[in-house]
Amino acid sequence: MSDQGHVDFTVTYDDTGATKTVHAPNGWTIRQVVEKAYQELGETPRPDDRVEFDGQSLTPYYDLHVKEFVERGIAPNRHFNIASRIGGASR
Amino acid sequence: MNGQGTAPVARELARAAAARDFVRLRAHPECIRYTWEPEYDGDALVTVHLRARAPGYEVSQRVDRYVVTLSCESYDVSPPEVKFVDPTTRTYTAGATAYLPRIEGFPNLGIHTSFNNFYQVGRVDQLVCFSFTRGYYDSAHTPNADERWTQGRHWLFSTIKVLQRAFQPPYYRGPLG
């Protein structure tokens, strides 16, 4: 959903299933959207976190502004996921 | 979970937690998005359906389907026990490969058809191994503090979502059997 000058992104934190909406001004970068999402979710970024849309990494788009991100048709459903590292057999 | 494996919790508590989180799971947007179609037996067993796509499946629109049971006898003090099961019988046999996926390169996820290094002496069992499965703690694995299952924070969704992420390119490579 969007209004004049803003775009809504939903972000799910995969560890907990919590989902928040970020009402992002067009002038923000995607990096700012992700930072705001962490704040809204009450989570702290961890070095191995992976931020994705439709299974693809969002990182290459961090410096794009919201307006351009939307105009280029990236992540058309405007939904991101944040996945943290799980513990595995290697430790 | 003290390094010697998990223990069952009182059945009424496990049942209540499973029932509560089944309802939460069924209503979650990602459950609907990925069509997990969760089922609950009214006691301590939740079953979900997972759909997987391997590299190259796009052209044919092929999707592989798996059925996963999440046994909640120790839930939610501990994570659910996760098993890939025969879609028809909803049972599994240690060592069988027919209804298991081949996952490669997904960090810290192990799927063992037959694992024998559990704390319980003599146990040989299928093991889906990561820090949101009970089997992980019932074998010789210890997570970092921030990776550990945490009651009240992690729930069925947390476990299922890891598997769902592994069931897509480039990690999912088709059926194992």
GROMACS .gro file of C-alpha atoms in nm:
model
  268
    1MET     CA    1   0.000   0.000   0.000
    2SER     CA    2   0.125   0.352  -0.067
    3ASP     CA    3   0.011   0.708  -0.025
    4GLN     CA    4   0.160   1.032  -0.150
    5GLY     CA    5   0.529   1.006  -0.096
    6HIS     CA    6   0.525   0.691   0.119
    7VAL     CA    7   0.532   0.317   0.060
    8ASP     CA    8   0.436   0.048   0.311
    9PHE     CA    9   0.667  -0.251   0.344
   10THR     CA   10   0.584  -0.549   0.562
   11VAL     CA   11   0.876  -0.724   0.729
   12THR     CA   12   0.865  -1.064   0.898
   13TYR     CA   13   1.130  -1.173   1.147
   14ASP     CA   14   1.160  -1.543   1.072
   15ASP     CA   15   1.294  -1.638   1.415
   16THR     CA   16   0.972  -1.533   1.585
   17GLY     CA   17   0.717  -1.486   1.308
   18ALA     CA   18   0.660  -1.127   1.416
   19THR     CA   19   0.557  -0.898   1.133
   20LYS     CA   20   0.562  -0.519   1.124
   21THR     CA   21   0.479  -0.258   0.865
   22VAL     CA   22   0.723   0.019   0.781
   23HIS     CA   23   0.563   0.333   0.637
   24ALA     CA   24   0.861   0.453   0.437
   25PRO     CA   25   0.905   0.792   0.268
   26ASN     CA   26   1.006   0.772  -0.098
   27GLY     CA   27   1.333   0.944  -0.014
   28TRP     CA   28   1.451   0.675   0.224
   29THR     CA   29   1.697   0.414   0.115
   30ILE     CA   30   1.612   0.048   0.148
   31ARG     CA   31   1.883   0.032   0.414
   32GLN     CA   32   1.680   0.282   0.619
   33VAL     CA   33   1.368   0.073   0.568
   34VAL     CA   34   1.548  -0.231   0.706
   35GLU     CA   35   1.690  -0.034   1.000
   36LYS     CA   36   1.341   0.092   1.081
   37ALA     CA   37   1.206  -0.262   1.054
   38TYR     CA   38   1.453  -0.386   1.316
   39GLN     CA   39   1.342  -0.104   1.544
   40GLU     CA   40   0.975  -0.181   1.494
   41LEU     CA   41   1.037  -0.551   1.554
   42GLY     CA   42   1.241  -0.480   1.865
   43GLU     CA   43   1.530  -0.684   1.733
   44THR     CA   44   1.901  -0.616   1.713
   45PRO     CA   45   2.077  -0.677   1.380
   46ARG     CA   46   2.323  -0.964   1.394
   47PRO     CA   47   2.620  -1.000   1.162
   48ASP     CA   48   2.490  -1.315   0.996
   49ASP     CA   49   2.132  -1.197   0.949
   50ARG     CA   50   2.000  -1.240   0.599
   51VAL     CA   51   1.740  -0.993   0.473
   52GLU     CA   52   1.545  -1.132   0.179
   53PHE     CA   53   1.252  -1.087  -0.050
   54ASP     CA   54   1.108  -1.391  -0.228
   55GLY     CA   55   1.414  -1.589  -0.122
   56GLN     CA   56   1.659  -1.341  -0.278
   57SER     CA   57   1.902  -1.126  -0.086
   58LEU     CA   58   1.790  -0.766  -0.039
   59THR     CA   59   2.144  -0.646   0.031
   60PRO     CA   60   2.230  -0.544  -0.328
   61TYR     CA   61   1.942  -0.298  -0.319
   62TYR     CA   62   2.025  -0.129   0.011
   63ASP     CA   63   2.139   0.196  -0.148
   64LEU     CA   64   1.836   0.233  -0.375
   65HIS     CA   65   1.576   0.485  -0.273
   66VAL     CA   66   1.226   0.360  -0.205
   67LYS     CA   67   1.084   0.539  -0.507
   68GLU     CA   68   1.331   0.380  -0.746
   69PHE     CA   69   1.299   0.041  -0.577
   70VAL     CA   70   0.926   0.044  -0.640
   71GLU     CA   71   0.951   0.187  -0.992
   72ARG     CA   72   1.192  -0.089  -1.090
   73GLY     CA   73   0.939  -0.348  -0.980
   74ILE     CA   74   1.167  -0.513  -0.726
   75ALA     CA   75   0.983  -0.713  -0.461
   76PRO     CA   76   0.641  -0.625  -0.600
   77ASN     CA   77   0.460  -0.758  -0.294
   78ARG     CA   78   0.675  -0.527  -0.078
   79HIS     CA   79   0.740  -0.797   0.176
   80PHE     CA   80   1.080  -0.868   0.331
   81ASN     CA   81   1.201  -1.142   0.563
   82ILE     CA   82   1.483  -1.128   0.814
   83ALA     CA   83   1.639  -1.466   0.888
   84SER     CA   84   1.894  -1.518   1.162
   85ARG     CA   85   2.155  -1.789   1.181
   86ILE     CA   86   2.046  -2.116   1.333
   87GLY     CA   87   2.265  -2.344   1.538
   88GLY     CA   88   2.385  -2.653   1.360
   89ALA     CA   89   2.603  -2.954   1.379
   90SER     CA   90   2.918  -2.755   1.329
   91ARG     CA   91   2.914  -2.629   1.687
   92MET     CA   92   1.819  -2.859   2.794
   93ASN     CA   93   2.132  -2.901   2.998
   94GLY     CA   94   2.353  -3.088   2.760
   95GLN     CA   95   2.199  -3.426   2.837
   96GLY     CA   96   1.902  -3.391   2.608
   97THR     CA   97   1.543  -3.284   2.653
   98ALA     CA   98   1.273  -3.421   2.882
   99PRO     CA   99   0.898  -3.446   2.827
  100VAL     CA  100   0.687  -3.181   2.991
  101ALA     CA  101   0.354  -3.249   3.159
  102ARG     CA  102   0.119  -3.367   2.887
  103GLU     CA  103  -0.146  -3.108   2.965
  104LEU     CA  104   0.107  -2.828   2.931
  105ALA     CA  105   0.249  -2.967   2.609
  106ARG     CA  106  -0.099  -3.013   2.468
  107ALA     CA  107  -0.201  -2.661   2.562
  108ALA     CA  108   0.109  -2.510   2.404
  109ALA     CA  109   0.067  -2.714   2.087
  110ALA     CA  110  -0.300  -2.621   2.059
  111ARG     CA  111  -0.229  -2.254   2.116
  112ASP     CA  112   0.050  -2.237   1.862
  113PHE     CA  113  -0.137  -2.445   1.605
  114VAL     CA  114  -0.400  -2.173   1.604
  115ARG     CA  115  -0.132  -1.904   1.574
  116LEU     CA  116   0.037  -2.097   1.294
  117ARG     CA  117  -0.280  -2.150   1.095
  118ALA     CA  118  -0.355  -1.778   1.104
  119HIS     CA  119  -0.004  -1.661   1.015
  120PRO     CA  120   0.020  -1.494   0.672
  121GLU     CA  121   0.325  -1.701   0.578
  122CYS     CA  122   0.138  -2.022   0.656
  123ILE     CA  123  -0.119  -1.916   0.402
  124ARG     CA  124   0.142  -1.787   0.157
  125TYR     CA  125   0.333  -2.116   0.154
  126THR     CA  126   0.021  -2.336   0.191
  127TRP     CA  127   0.157  -2.533   0.484
  128GLU     CA  128  -0.193  -2.665   0.552
  129PRO     CA  129  -0.124  -2.746   0.917
  130GLU     CA  130  -0.315  -3.025   1.089
  131TYR     CA  131  -0.344  -3.088   1.462
  132ASP     CA  132  -0.437  -3.420   1.622
  133GLY     CA  133  -0.584  -3.259   1.931
  134ASP     CA  134  -0.298  -3.380   2.148
  135ALA     CA  135   0.068  -3.304   2.078
  136LEU     CA  136   0.121  -3.363   1.707
  137VAL     CA  137   0.115  -3.099   1.437
  138THR     CA  138   0.162  -3.192   1.072
  139VAL     CA  139   0.249  -2.957   0.788
  140HIS     CA  140   0.293  -2.986   0.414
  141LEU     CA  141   0.597  -2.829   0.252
  142ARG     CA  142   0.643  -2.755  -0.114
  143ALA     CA  143   0.991  -2.744  -0.261
  144ARG     CA  144   1.145  -2.607  -0.579
  145ALA     CA  145   1.487  -2.706  -0.706
  146PRO     CA  146   1.700  -2.520  -0.962
  147GLY     CA  147   1.552  -2.587  -1.305
  148TYR     CA  148   1.199  -2.649  -1.186
  149GLU     CA  149   1.074  -2.312  -1.311
  150VAL     CA  150   1.018  -2.419  -1.671
  151SER     CA  151   0.806  -2.721  -1.586
  152GLN     CA  152   0.643  -2.556  -1.284
  153ARG     CA  153   0.737  -2.872  -1.094
  154VAL     CA  154   0.688  -2.868  -0.719
  155ASP     CA  155   0.790  -3.149  -0.482
  156ARG     CA  156   0.576  -3.208  -0.177
  157TYR     CA  157   0.679  -3.330   0.167
  158VAL     CA  158   0.494  -3.403   0.485
  159VAL     CA  159   0.658  -3.312   0.814
  160THR     CA  160   0.539  -3.401   1.162
  161LEU     CA  161   0.620  -3.186   1.463
  162SER     CA  162   0.584  -3.380   1.785
  163CYS     CA  163   0.532  -3.151   2.080
  164GLU     CA  164   0.585  -3.380   2.381
  165SER     CA  165   0.844  -3.136   2.519
  166TYR     CA  166   0.691  -2.823   2.374
  167ASP     CA  167   0.742  -2.542   2.422
  168VAL     CA  168   1.016  -2.580   2.683
  169SER     CA  169   1.197  -2.755   2.399
  170PRO     CA  170   1.141  -2.736   2.025
  171PRO     CA  171   0.925  -2.989   1.842
  172GLU     CA  172   1.066  -3.321   1.728
  173VAL     CA  173   1.070  -3.298   1.348
  174LYS     CA  174   1.033  -3.593   1.112
  175PHE     CA  175   0.982  -3.628   0.740
  176VAL     CA  176   0.714  -3.892   0.700
  177ASP     CA  177   0.547  -4.100   0.434
  178PRO     CA  178   0.264  -3.880   0.304
  179THR     CA  179   0.020  -4.171   0.304
  180THR     CA  180   0.096  -4.349   0.630
  181ARG     CA  181   0.236  -4.049   0.819
  182THR     CA  182   0.504  -4.280   0.956
  183TYR     CA  183   0.875  -4.309   0.892
  184THR     CA  184   1.148  -4.566   0.913
  185ALA     CA  185   1.504  -4.482   1.011
  186GLY     CA  186   1.723  -4.524   0.707
  187ALA     CA  187   1.443  -4.478   0.455
  188THR     CA  188   1.506  -4.213   0.192
  189ALA     CA  189   1.187  -4.215  -0.015
  190TYR     CA  190   1.016  -3.920   0.155
  191LEU     CA  191   1.319  -3.711   0.248
  192PRO     CA  192   1.464  -3.413   0.061
  193ARG     CA  193   1.819  -3.352  -0.053
  194ILE     CA  194   1.935  -3.019   0.089
  195GLU     CA  195   2.283  -2.889   0.011
  196GLY     CA  196   2.461  -2.578   0.132
  197PHE     CA  197   2.200  -2.448   0.373
  198PRO     CA  198   2.398  -2.328   0.674
  199ASN     CA  199   2.373  -2.547   0.983
  200LEU     CA  200   2.089  -2.771   0.868
  201GLY     CA  201   2.148  -3.145   0.870
  202ILE     CA  202   1.902  -3.416   0.767
  203HIS     CA  203   2.013  -3.766   0.861
  204THR     CA  204   1.817  -4.069   0.747
  205SER     CA  205   1.968  -4.276   1.026
  206PHE     CA  206   2.156  -4.119   1.316
  207ASN     CA  207   2.298  -4.311   1.611
  208ASN     CA  208   2.477  -4.056   1.829
  209PHE     CA  209   2.189  -3.963   2.058
  210TYR     CA  210   2.227  -3.931   2.432
  211GLN     CA  211   1.982  -4.220   2.459
  212VAL     CA  212   2.198  -4.527   2.426
  213GLY     CA  213   2.102  -4.751   2.137
  214ARG     CA  214   1.868  -4.504   1.973
  215VAL     CA  215   1.887  -4.507   1.594
  216ASP     CA  216   1.652  -4.258   1.437
  217GLN     CA  217   1.594  -4.007   1.160
  218LEU     CA  218   1.737  -3.673   1.268
  219VAL     CA  219   1.643  -3.331   1.136
  220CYS     CA  220   1.917  -3.132   1.299
  221PHE     CA  221   1.925  -2.762   1.375
  222SER     CA  222   1.874  -2.558   1.688
  223PHE     CA  223   1.495  -2.539   1.648
  224THR     CA  224   1.444  -2.916   1.655
  225ARG     CA  225   1.432  -3.136   1.962
  226GLY     CA  226   1.658  -3.396   1.808
  227TYR     CA  227   1.937  -3.141   1.795
  228TYR     CA  228   1.939  -3.119   2.174
  229ASP     CA  229   1.894  -3.493   2.218
  230SER     CA  230   2.221  -3.554   2.036
  231ALA     CA  231   2.565  -3.412   2.087
  232HIS     CA  232   2.499  -3.054   1.975
  233THR     CA  233   2.527  -2.724   2.157
  234PRO     CA  234   2.426  -2.394   2.000
  235ASN     CA  235   2.562  -2.048   2.061
  236ALA     CA  236   2.351  -1.856   2.312
  237ASP     CA  237   2.174  -1.648   2.049
  238GLU     CA  238   2.088  -1.956   1.844
  239ARG     CA  239   1.934  -2.154   2.130
  240TRP     CA  240   1.563  -2.238   2.136
  241THR     CA  241   1.399  -1.992   2.375
  242GLN     CA  242   1.058  -2.064   2.526
  243GLY     CA  243   0.819  -1.778   2.463
  244ARG     CA  244   1.020  -1.646   2.171
  245HIS     CA  245   1.048  -1.939   1.936
  246TRP     CA  246   0.753  -2.151   1.833
  247LEU     CA  247   0.634  -2.386   1.563
  248PHE     CA  248   0.665  -2.114   1.302
  249SER     CA  249   1.036  -2.070   1.379
  250THR     CA  250   1.105  -2.435   1.305
  251ILE     CA  251   0.892  -2.463   0.994
  252LYS     CA  252   1.025  -2.142   0.843
  253VAL     CA  253   1.382  -2.273   0.848
  254LEU     CA  254   1.272  -2.578   0.651
  255GLN     CA  255   1.073  -2.362   0.410
  256ARG     CA  256   1.379  -2.148   0.342
  257ALA     CA  257   1.584  -2.460   0.272
  258PHE     CA  258   1.320  -2.583   0.028
  259GLN     CA  259   1.406  -2.337  -0.241
  260PRO     CA  260   1.697  -2.278  -0.479
  261PRO     CA  261   1.987  -2.303  -0.443
  262TYR     CA  262   1.958  -2.536  -0.144
  263TYR     CA  263   1.690  -2.784  -0.241
  264ARG     CA  264   1.819  -3.045  -0.488
  265GLY     CA  265   1.522  -3.277  -0.526
  266PRO     CA  266   1.407  -3.591  -0.347
  267LEU     CA  267   1.672  -3.791  -0.166
  268GLY     CA  268   1.529  -4.130  -0.250
   0.00000   0.00000   0.00000
